[in-house]
Coordinates of C-alpha atoms and ligand atoms in Angstrom, one line a residue:
M1 CA -7.8 3.0 41.5
A2 CA -10.1 5.7 40.8
A3 CA -12.7 5.3 37.5
Y4 CA -13.8 8.0 37.5
L5 CA -17.9 8.4 37.6
V6 CA -17.5 4.9 35.9
D7 CA -19.2 2.2 38.7
D8 CA -20.1 -0.2 35.7
T9 CA -16.8 -2.1 35.3
R10 CA -18.6 -4.9 32.9
K11 CA -17.3 -5.1 29.0
V12 CA -18.1 -2.0 26.8
T13 CA -20.1 -3.9 24.5
T14 CA -21.3 -2.1 20.8
H15 CA -24.6 -2.7 22.2
R16 CA -24.6 -1.4 26.0
L17 CA -22.9 1.8 23.0
M18 CA -26.6 2.5 21.3
E19 CA -28.2 2.5 25.2
M20 CA -25.8 5.2 25.7
K21 CA -27.5 7.5 23.3
Q22 CA -31.0 6.1 24.5
Q23 CA -30.5 7.3 27.0
G24 CA -28.4 10.2 27.2
K25 CA -25.4 9.1 28.6
K26 CA -22.0 10.3 27.0
I27 CA -19.5 8.2 25.7
A28 CA -15.3 8.6 26.3
M29 CA -13.4 7.7 23.3
L30 CA -9.5 7.9 23.6
T31 CA -6.9 6.7 21.6
S32 CA -4.4 4.5 22.8
Y33 CA -1.4 2.8 21.2
D34 CA 1.0 0.4 23.4
Y35 CA -0.2 -1.5 27.0
S36 CA 1.3 0.8 29.6
M37 CA -1.2 3.8 28.0
A38 CA -4.2 1.5 27.4
Q39 CA -3.9 0.3 31.1
I40 CA -4.4 3.8 33.0
V41 CA -7.3 5.4 30.7
D42 CA -8.9 1.5 30.4
Q43 CA -8.9 2.4 34.0
A44 CA -10.0 5.1 34.3
G45 CA -13.1 4.6 32.8
I46 CA -13.3 4.6 29.6
D47 CA -15.8 3.6 26.9
I48 CA -13.5 3.1 23.7
I49 CA -10.3 3.3 23.1
L50 CA -8.7 3.6 19.7
V51 CA -6.0 2.2 18.6
G52 CA -5.5 4.5 15.8
D53 CA -4.2 5.2 13.1
S54 CA -2.8 8.7 14.5
A55 CA 0.1 5.9 15.7
S56 CA 2.2 7.1 12.4
N57 CA 1.9 10.4 13.9
V58 CA 2.0 10.0 17.4
M59 CA 4.2 7.0 17.0
A60 CA 6.6 6.8 15.2
G61 CA 7.1 10.7 13.9
N62 CA 5.3 10.8 9.5
Q63 CA 3.4 14.1 9.3
T64 CA 0.3 12.3 8.0
T65 CA -1.6 8.7 8.7
L66 CA -0.4 7.4 5.6
P67 CA 2.5 5.9 5.7
I68 CA 1.5 3.0 8.7
T69 CA 1.1 -0.6 7.7
I70 CA -1.9 -3.5 9.0
D71 CA 1.7 -4.8 10.3
Q72 CA 1.7 -2.4 12.1
M73 CA -1.9 -1.3 13.8
I74 CA -1.6 -4.8 14.2
Y75 CA 1.3 -5.3 16.4
H76 CA -0.6 -1.4 18.9
S77 CA -4.1 -3.2 18.4
C78 CA -2.3 -6.8 20.4
S79 CA -0.3 -4.1 22.7
V80 CA -3.7 -1.7 23.0
S81 CA -5.3 -5.2 24.1
R82 CA -4.3 -6.7 26.0
A83 CA -4.1 -4.4 28.8
V84 CA -8.0 -3.4 28.7
K85 CA -10.9 -4.6 30.1
R86 CA -13.2 -3.4 30.5
A87 CA -13.7 0.0 27.8
L88 CA -14.3 -1.6 23.7
V89 CA -11.2 -1.5 21.7
V90 CA -11.6 -0.4 17.9
C91 CA -8.7 -0.7 15.1
D92 CA -8.7 1.9 12.5
M93 CA -7.6 0.5 9.4
P94 CA -5.4 1.9 7.8
F95 CA -4.8 3.9 4.2
G96 CA -4.5 0.9 1.4
S97 CA -6.0 -1.6 3.3
Y98 CA -9.8 -1.2 2.6
Q99 CA -9.5 1.7 -0.4
V100 CA -9.0 -1.2 -3.1
N101 CA -11.8 -3.4 -3.0
A102 CA -15.1 -5.0 -1.1
T103 CA -12.8 -8.4 -1.3
E104 CA -9.7 -6.7 -0.3
G105 CA -11.3 -4.3 2.6
V106 CA -13.1 -7.6 4.1
T107 CA -9.5 -9.9 3.9
N108 CA -7.9 -7.1 6.1
A109 CA -10.4 -6.8 8.5
I110 CA -10.7 -10.2 8.8
R111 CA -6.5 -10.4 9.5
I112 CA -6.6 -7.4 11.8
M113 CA -9.5 -9.0 14.2
K114 CA -7.7 -12.7 13.9
E115 CA -4.1 -11.6 14.8
S116 CA -5.3 -8.1 17.3
G117 CA -7.4 -8.8 19.7
C118 CA -9.5 -6.0 19.1
D119 CA -13.3 -5.4 19.7
A120 CA -13.8 -3.6 15.7
V121 CA -12.1 -1.6 12.9
K122 CA -13.3 1.9 12.2
L123 CA -12.9 3.5 7.9
E124 CA -13.1 6.6 6.6
G125 CA -15.6 7.7 4.8
G126 CA -18.7 7.3 2.8
E127 CA -20.9 5.9 -0.6
E128 CA -17.7 5.2 -1.6
I129 CA -16.2 2.7 0.4
I130 CA -20.3 1.6 1.4
D131 CA -19.6 -2.1 -0.2
T132 CA -16.5 -2.7 1.6
I133 CA -18.7 -1.4 4.1
R134 CA -21.1 -3.7 3.9
T135 CA -19.6 -6.6 3.3
I136 CA -17.3 -6.5 6.3
L137 CA -20.7 -6.3 8.9
N138 CA -21.8 -9.0 6.7
A139 CA -18.5 -11.3 7.9
G140 CA -19.8 -10.1 11.8
I141 CA -17.6 -7.5 12.5
P142 CA -18.0 -4.3 13.4
V143 CA -17.5 -1.2 12.0
M144 CA -17.0 2.5 13.0
G145 CA -17.4 5.0 10.9
H146 CA -15.4 8.1 9.9
L147 CA -16.3 10.7 8.4
G148 CA -15.9 14.8 7.8
L149 CA -12.1 15.8 7.9
T150 CA -10.4 12.4 7.0
P151 CA -7.2 12.7 7.5
Q152 CA -6.2 10.0 5.1
S153 CA -8.0 12.1 2.2
I154 CA -4.9 14.8 3.3
N155 CA -3.9 14.7 -0.5
K156 CA -7.0 15.1 -1.8
F157 CA -8.6 17.9 0.6
G158 CA -4.5 19.4 0.4
T159 CA -5.7 21.0 4.3
Y160 CA -6.7 20.1 7.3
A161 CA -9.5 23.0 7.7
V162 CA -12.3 22.6 8.8
R163 CA -15.4 20.4 6.2
A164 CA -18.6 20.5 5.5
K165 CA -18.7 24.0 5.9
E166 CA -20.2 24.5 2.3
E167 CA -24.3 23.3 2.0
A168 CA -23.2 20.5 -0.3
E169 CA -20.6 19.1 1.2
A170 CA -23.3 19.1 4.4
E171 CA -25.7 17.6 2.6
K172 CA -23.3 14.8 1.5
L173 CA -22.2 14.0 5.4
V174 CA -25.4 14.0 6.2
R175 CA -26.7 11.1 3.3
D176 CA -23.2 8.7 3.9
A177 CA -24.1 8.6 7.9
K178 CA -27.6 7.8 7.2
L179 CA -26.3 5.1 5.1
L180 CA -23.2 4.6 7.5
A181 CA -26.0 3.6 9.4
E182 CA -28.0 1.7 7.8
A183 CA -25.3 -0.2 6.7
G184 CA -24.7 -1.3 10.5
C185 CA -22.1 0.8 11.6
F186 CA -22.5 1.0 15.5
A187 CA -21.4 4.6 15.5
I188 CA -19.8 7.4 13.5
V189 CA -16.3 9.9 14.2
L190 CA -17.2 13.0 13.0
E191 CA -14.0 14.8 12.2
K192 CA -14.1 18.8 12.4
I193 CA -17.3 19.9 11.1
P194 CA -19.5 22.5 12.0
A195 CA -21.1 22.0 15.3
A196 CA -24.7 22.9 13.8
L197 CA -23.9 20.1 11.4
T198 CA -23.2 17.1 14.4
R199 CA -26.1 18.5 16.4
R200 CA -28.4 17.6 13.0
V201 CA -25.9 14.5 12.4
C202 CA -27.0 13.3 16.2
N203 CA -30.8 14.0 16.1
E204 CA -31.1 12.7 11.8
V205 CA -28.9 9.5 13.0
N206 CA -29.9 6.6 15.4
I207 CA -26.4 5.3 15.5
P208 CA -24.2 6.9 18.6
I209 CA -22.2 9.9 17.2
I210 CA -18.4 10.6 18.4
G211 CA -17.0 14.4 17.5
I212 CA -13.9 15.7 17.4
G213 CA -13.4 19.5 17.2
G214 CA -17.6 19.0 15.8
G215 CA -18.7 19.8 19.1
P216 CA -21.6 18.2 21.4
A217 CA -21.7 14.8 20.1
D218 CA -23.0 11.6 22.0
G219 CA -19.7 11.6 22.6
Q220 CA -16.5 12.9 22.2
V221 CA -13.0 11.4 20.9
L222 CA -8.9 13.0 21.8
V223 CA -5.8 11.5 20.6
V224 CA -3.9 10.5 24.3
H225 CA -0.6 12.3 23.9
D226 CA -2.7 15.5 22.8
M227 CA -5.3 15.9 25.7
L228 CA -2.3 15.0 28.3
G229 CA -0.2 17.6 26.6
M230 CA 2.9 15.5 25.3
N231 CA 3.7 18.1 22.2
K232 CA 3.8 21.3 21.9
G233 CA 3.0 21.9 18.7
F234 CA -0.4 20.8 18.0
S235 CA -3.4 23.1 19.6
P236 CA -6.0 23.0 16.8
K237 CA -8.9 25.2 19.0
F238 CA -10.6 22.1 19.3
L239 CA -8.3 20.8 21.4
R240 CA -8.6 20.9 25.9
R241 CA -5.6 20.0 27.2
Y242 CA -5.9 18.1 30.4
A243 CA -2.3 18.1 31.7
D244 CA 1.0 19.4 30.5
L245 CA 3.7 16.4 30.9
F246 CA 5.8 17.6 28.4
T247 CA 7.0 19.6 31.2
T248 CA 6.6 17.1 33.1
I249 CA 8.4 14.7 31.7
T250 CA 10.9 17.4 30.8
D251 CA 11.7 18.4 34.5
A252 CA 12.1 15.2 36.2
V253 CA 14.4 14.0 32.9
G254 CA 16.0 17.2 33.9
Q255 CA 16.5 16.3 37.1
Y256 CA 17.8 12.8 36.8
V257 CA 20.2 13.5 34.4
S258 CA 21.7 16.1 36.8
D259 CA 21.5 13.7 39.6
V260 CA 23.5 11.4 37.6
K261 CA 25.8 13.5 36.4
T262 CA 26.4 14.6 40.3
G263 CA 27.0 11.6 42.0
D264 CA 23.5 12.4 43.6
F265 CA 21.6 9.3 42.4
P266 CA 22.3 6.8 43.7
N267 CA 22.4 7.5 46.9
A268 CA 23.1 4.7 49.9
E269 CA 18.8 4.3 50.2
E270 CA 19.8 3.0 46.2
C271 CA 22.0 -0.1 46.9
Y272 CA 21.8 -3.8 46.9
Ligands
KIV301 O1 -6.4 8.7 13.8 C1 -7.1 8.7 15.5 O2 -6.5 9.0 16.0 C2 -8.3 8.7 14.7 C3 -9.0 10.0 15.9 C4 -8.7 11.2 15.2 C5 -11.2 9.8 15.9 O3 -9.3 8.4 13.2

């Protein structure tokens, strides 16, 4: 199987991601939530697999990421970790698992690391959770930050519109990004912010910046089901679809239904 553009099969580490930023090599990241998809995504040469709390939407059909639990994130992360040989696997800490205080945050991060087999955790937020992030880092757990549109705060924002268009919010985002980098985070996801602001953060912060709906950055992340075209309903401007699996799967299932009902399947060669 082709590992597109990637001839280096060594395990991706946080250290190597930093080298990639320094060498100007782009970082490719996608979500996965199960063994079968993670195996394909890993073999195709992805650098980071995020077991995103978007599993709440994509796998469970919830409206937001808020309902997913630590147990459910650990279940998804275990399935992904079992499949992955090369990519760095990051598990989202779900809503409610780190917002109360640093002690609860580090306790839950340790549990995720012990039980899920993932390589790192991701938390949403800046200054408000910096003590928790420092405590998790002090426990030896690599942390990826997430700023801009942070879906766990959707009820506070009230909208999934582009964030940090106003100067005050943009300046806070830059301060937060610097704070996360100084604390020791190995990378930051910037979601749905103006491209000029992403460019500024990439230039002023010395850790990899991974964009989603934020224009060019040190790397990009998409939800794998979205970029494979597995749902018709979600079409934001930033999403590039690389396949139309909704149509491919619908056609295949429709053909199977027809073959079963007409008696065409199974035929003589498909019998013992
Ligand atoms: O949960 C997720 O899929 C994410 C990405 C959108 C970055 O956090």
